[in-house]
C-alpha cells in the first residue's frame, strides 16, 4: 500500500472551494477521471456511494467507494472514504480548511493498493499517481481562483 498526500492553498472563499472539492460528482471538472457517479447526487454525505472510472497506466479502473465520515471541524470540513474493486483498494480523505481572508487550503490523502497480479506494480506506479494527484489539485486551484477573479472590467474611459 502507498499513501499519497497532496495540498494546495487557493485564493477563493470556503463555500466555493467546498462546493467543488467535497462534491465527488464534480470531480471531472478538475480531476483526470473518465467519470464519477454519486448516489445520492450532490455534496458528500455519510453513506454516499461513489463509482469512479479513471484511466491509469493504460488501464481503466472502476472503483466503488463509500463516504465513511463527514467531520465539520472549526474552520474546516474533512470527508473520509473507503472502497475498492477486485483490482484496487482505496481509502482516504479530502479536507477544506478556511484560512481566512478569502483563502483556503485543500488537503487530500489517498491510501492505494493494487490487488491480484497488479499488486507488484503498486510502488512502481506510486510516483506517477502522486504527480497526477498534485496536478489535479493545481487544476482545482486554478479553476477556483479563475472563478473568484472579477471579470468584465475594462477600466475607465
mmCIF file of C-alpha atoms in Angstrom, residues 2-144:
data_model
loop_
_atom_site.group_PDB
_atom_site.id
_atom_site.type_symbol
_atom_site.label_atom_id
_atom_site.label_comp_id
_atom_site.label_asym_id
_atom_site.label_seq_id
_atom_site.Cartn_x
_atom_site.Cartn_y
_atom_site.Cartn_z
ATOM 1 C CA UNK A 2 1.155 3.534 -0.725
ATOM 2 C CA UNK A 3 -0.006 6.768 0.849
ATOM 3 C CA UNK A 4 -0.285 9.813 -1.392
ATOM 4 C CA UNK A 5 -0.883 13.227 0.147
ATOM 5 C CA UNK A 6 -1.366 16.500 -1.686
ATOM 6 C CA UNK A 7 -2.108 20.004 -0.513
ATOM 7 C CA UNK A 8 -2.689 23.371 -2.142
ATOM 8 C CA UNK A 9 -3.688 26.839 -0.973
ATOM 9 C CA UNK A 10 -6.232 28.688 -3.045
ATOM 10 C CA UNK A 11 -7.440 32.286 -3.162
ATOM 11 C CA UNK A 12 -11.162 31.541 -3.006
ATOM 12 C CA UNK A 13 -13.804 31.541 -0.296
ATOM 13 C CA UNK A 14 -14.564 28.434 1.775
ATOM 14 C CA UNK A 15 -18.077 27.885 0.416
ATOM 15 C CA UNK A 16 -16.906 27.923 -3.222
ATOM 16 C CA UNK A 17 -13.945 25.621 -2.555
ATOM 17 C CA UNK A 18 -16.024 23.140 -0.547
ATOM 18 C CA UNK A 19 -18.743 23.109 -3.233
ATOM 19 C CA UNK A 20 -16.202 21.906 -5.800
ATOM 20 C CA UNK A 21 -13.888 19.658 -3.816
ATOM 21 C CA UNK A 22 -16.376 17.978 -1.466
ATOM 22 C CA UNK A 23 -18.825 17.022 -4.228
ATOM 23 C CA UNK A 24 -17.375 13.956 -5.966
ATOM 24 C CA UNK A 25 -19.942 14.411 -8.737
ATOM 25 C CA UNK A 26 -17.932 17.481 -9.811
ATOM 26 C CA UNK A 27 -14.583 15.661 -9.925
ATOM 27 C CA UNK A 28 -14.495 15.593 -13.737
ATOM 28 C CA UNK A 29 -14.216 19.396 -13.626
ATOM 29 C CA UNK A 30 -10.763 19.222 -12.029
ATOM 30 C CA UNK A 31 -9.530 15.644 -11.827
ATOM 31 C CA UNK A 32 -8.268 13.421 -14.623
ATOM 32 C CA UNK A 33 -11.124 10.928 -14.364
ATOM 33 C CA UNK A 34 -13.310 9.472 -17.083
ATOM 34 C CA UNK A 35 -16.441 9.947 -14.971
ATOM 35 C CA UNK A 36 -17.785 9.808 -11.423
ATOM 36 C CA UNK A 37 -21.318 8.816 -10.384
ATOM 37 C CA UNK A 38 -22.667 9.550 -6.909
ATOM 38 C CA UNK A 39 -25.738 8.168 -5.159
ATOM 39 C CA UNK A 40 -27.332 10.314 -3.920
ATOM 40 C CA UNK A 41 -26.058 13.121 -6.147
ATOM 41 C CA UNK A 42 -24.656 16.286 -4.602
ATOM 42 C CA UNK A 43 -22.148 17.137 -1.886
ATOM 43 C CA UNK A 44 -20.684 14.297 0.172
ATOM 44 C CA UNK A 45 -22.938 12.857 2.861
ATOM 45 C CA UNK A 46 -22.422 9.924 5.176
ATOM 46 C CA UNK A 47 -23.060 6.674 3.276
ATOM 47 C CA UNK A 48 -23.000 8.279 -0.177
ATOM 48 C CA UNK A 49 -21.881 5.795 -2.823
ATOM 49 C CA UNK A 50 -19.348 6.859 -5.421
ATOM 50 C CA UNK A 51 -18.273 4.995 -8.541
ATOM 51 C CA UNK A 52 -15.202 6.486 -10.168
ATOM 52 C CA UNK A 53 -13.791 5.463 -13.535
ATOM 53 C CA UNK A 54 -10.297 6.533 -14.452
ATOM 54 C CA UNK A 55 -7.551 5.537 -16.835
ATOM 55 C CA UNK A 56 -4.164 4.989 -15.266
ATOM 56 C CA UNK A 57 -1.095 3.183 -16.589
ATOM 57 C CA UNK A 58 -3.052 2.274 -19.708
ATOM 58 C CA UNK A 59 -5.797 0.501 -17.749
ATOM 59 C CA UNK A 60 -9.333 1.593 -16.878
ATOM 60 C CA UNK A 61 -10.173 1.249 -13.198
ATOM 61 C CA UNK A 62 -13.739 1.400 -11.888
ATOM 62 C CA UNK A 63 -13.642 1.914 -8.163
ATOM 63 C CA UNK A 64 -16.751 1.943 -5.983
ATOM 64 C CA UNK A 65 -16.300 3.785 -2.680
ATOM 65 C CA UNK A 66 -18.466 4.969 0.193
ATOM 66 C CA UNK A 67 -18.308 8.147 2.284
ATOM 67 C CA UNK A 68 -17.417 6.908 5.774
ATOM 68 C CA UNK A 69 -17.353 10.164 7.729
ATOM 69 C CA UNK A 70 -18.222 13.828 7.351
ATOM 70 C CA UNK A 71 -16.436 15.834 10.040
ATOM 71 C CA UNK A 72 -17.235 19.505 10.465
ATOM 72 C CA UNK A 73 -14.384 20.988 12.424
ATOM 73 C CA UNK A 74 -13.686 24.544 13.461
ATOM 74 C CA UNK A 75 -12.956 26.256 10.146
ATOM 75 C CA UNK A 76 -12.758 23.014 8.175
ATOM 76 C CA UNK A 77 -14.647 20.057 6.744
ATOM 77 C CA UNK A 78 -13.000 16.658 6.326
ATOM 78 C CA UNK A 79 -14.556 13.785 4.396
ATOM 79 C CA UNK A 80 -13.240 10.224 4.633
ATOM 80 C CA UNK A 81 -13.988 7.415 2.182
ATOM 81 C CA UNK A 82 -13.085 3.779 1.524
ATOM 82 C CA UNK A 83 -13.754 1.191 -1.125
ATOM 83 C CA UNK A 84 -12.279 -0.770 -3.934
ATOM 84 C CA UNK A 85 -12.694 -3.454 -6.528
ATOM 85 C CA UNK A 86 -11.033 -6.711 -7.482
ATOM 86 C CA UNK A 87 -8.046 -4.747 -8.824
ATOM 87 C CA UNK A 88 -7.595 -1.912 -6.296
ATOM 88 C CA UNK A 89 -8.426 -0.889 -2.735
ATOM 89 C CA UNK A 90 -8.589 2.759 -1.720
ATOM 90 C CA UNK A 91 -9.250 4.823 1.347
ATOM 91 C CA UNK A 92 -8.509 8.389 2.203
ATOM 92 C CA UNK A 93 -9.806 11.845 2.868
ATOM 93 C CA UNK A 94 -10.387 15.292 1.455
ATOM 94 C CA UNK A 95 -10.405 18.383 3.613
ATOM 95 C CA UNK A 96 -11.033 22.070 3.045
ATOM 96 C CA UNK A 97 -9.618 24.473 5.646
ATOM 97 C CA UNK A 98 -10.751 28.094 5.861
ATOM 98 C CA UNK A 99 -7.577 30.160 6.290
ATOM 99 C CA UNK A 100 -9.463 33.454 6.478
ATOM 100 C CA UNK A 101 -9.189 36.440 4.181
ATOM 101 C CA UNK A 102 -10.781 34.562 1.266
ATOM 102 C CA UNK A 103 -8.135 31.799 1.269
ATOM 103 C CA UNK A 104 -8.445 28.056 1.806
ATOM 104 C CA UNK A 105 -6.218 25.012 1.894
ATOM 105 C CA UNK A 106 -7.260 21.752 0.254
ATOM 106 C CA UNK A 107 -5.696 18.557 1.624
ATOM 107 C CA UNK A 108 -6.096 15.124 0.081
ATOM 108 C CA UNK A 109 -4.885 11.761 1.336
ATOM 109 C CA UNK A 110 -5.136 8.507 -0.610
ATOM 110 C CA UNK A 111 -4.146 5.049 0.564
ATOM 111 C CA UNK A 112 -3.889 2.924 -2.562
ATOM 112 C CA UNK A 113 -3.107 -0.745 -3.092
ATOM 113 C CA UNK A 114 -3.320 -2.626 -6.340
ATOM 114 C CA UNK A 115 -4.545 -6.204 -5.967
ATOM 115 C CA UNK A 116 -4.047 -9.516 -7.680
ATOM 116 C CA UNK A 117 -1.496 -9.610 -10.484
ATOM 117 C CA UNK A 118 -1.201 -5.801 -10.380
ATOM 118 C CA UNK A 119 -0.077 -5.807 -6.728
ATOM 119 C CA UNK A 120 3.612 -5.977 -7.639
ATOM 120 C CA UNK A 121 3.319 -2.660 -9.535
ATOM 121 C CA UNK A 122 1.879 -0.590 -6.667
ATOM 122 C CA UNK A 123 5.156 1.019 -5.543
ATOM 123 C CA UNK A 124 6.431 1.455 -9.096
ATOM 124 C CA UNK A 125 3.303 3.364 -10.171
ATOM 125 C CA UNK A 126 3.012 5.460 -6.985
ATOM 126 C CA UNK A 127 5.255 8.359 -8.149
ATOM 127 C CA UNK A 128 3.201 8.751 -11.320
ATOM 128 C CA UNK A 129 -0.071 8.733 -9.360
ATOM 129 C CA UNK A 130 1.411 11.247 -6.889
ATOM 130 C CA UNK A 131 2.252 13.626 -9.765
ATOM 131 C CA UNK A 132 -1.264 13.177 -11.134
ATOM 132 C CA UNK A 133 -2.819 13.973 -7.755
ATOM 133 C CA UNK A 134 -0.694 17.115 -7.373
ATOM 134 C CA UNK A 135 -1.608 18.240 -10.910
ATOM 135 C CA UNK A 136 -5.307 17.659 -10.193
ATOM 136 C CA UNK A 137 -5.159 19.869 -7.094
ATOM 137 C CA UNK A 138 -3.319 22.601 -9.005
ATOM 138 C CA UNK A 139 -6.079 22.404 -11.638
ATOM 139 C CA UNK A 140 -8.731 22.783 -8.917
ATOM 140 C CA UNK A 141 -6.922 25.822 -7.512
ATOM 141 C CA UNK A 142 -6.670 27.385 -10.959
ATOM 142 C CA UNK A 143 -10.395 26.854 -11.633
ATOM 143 C CA UNK A 144 -11.376 28.218 -8.231
#
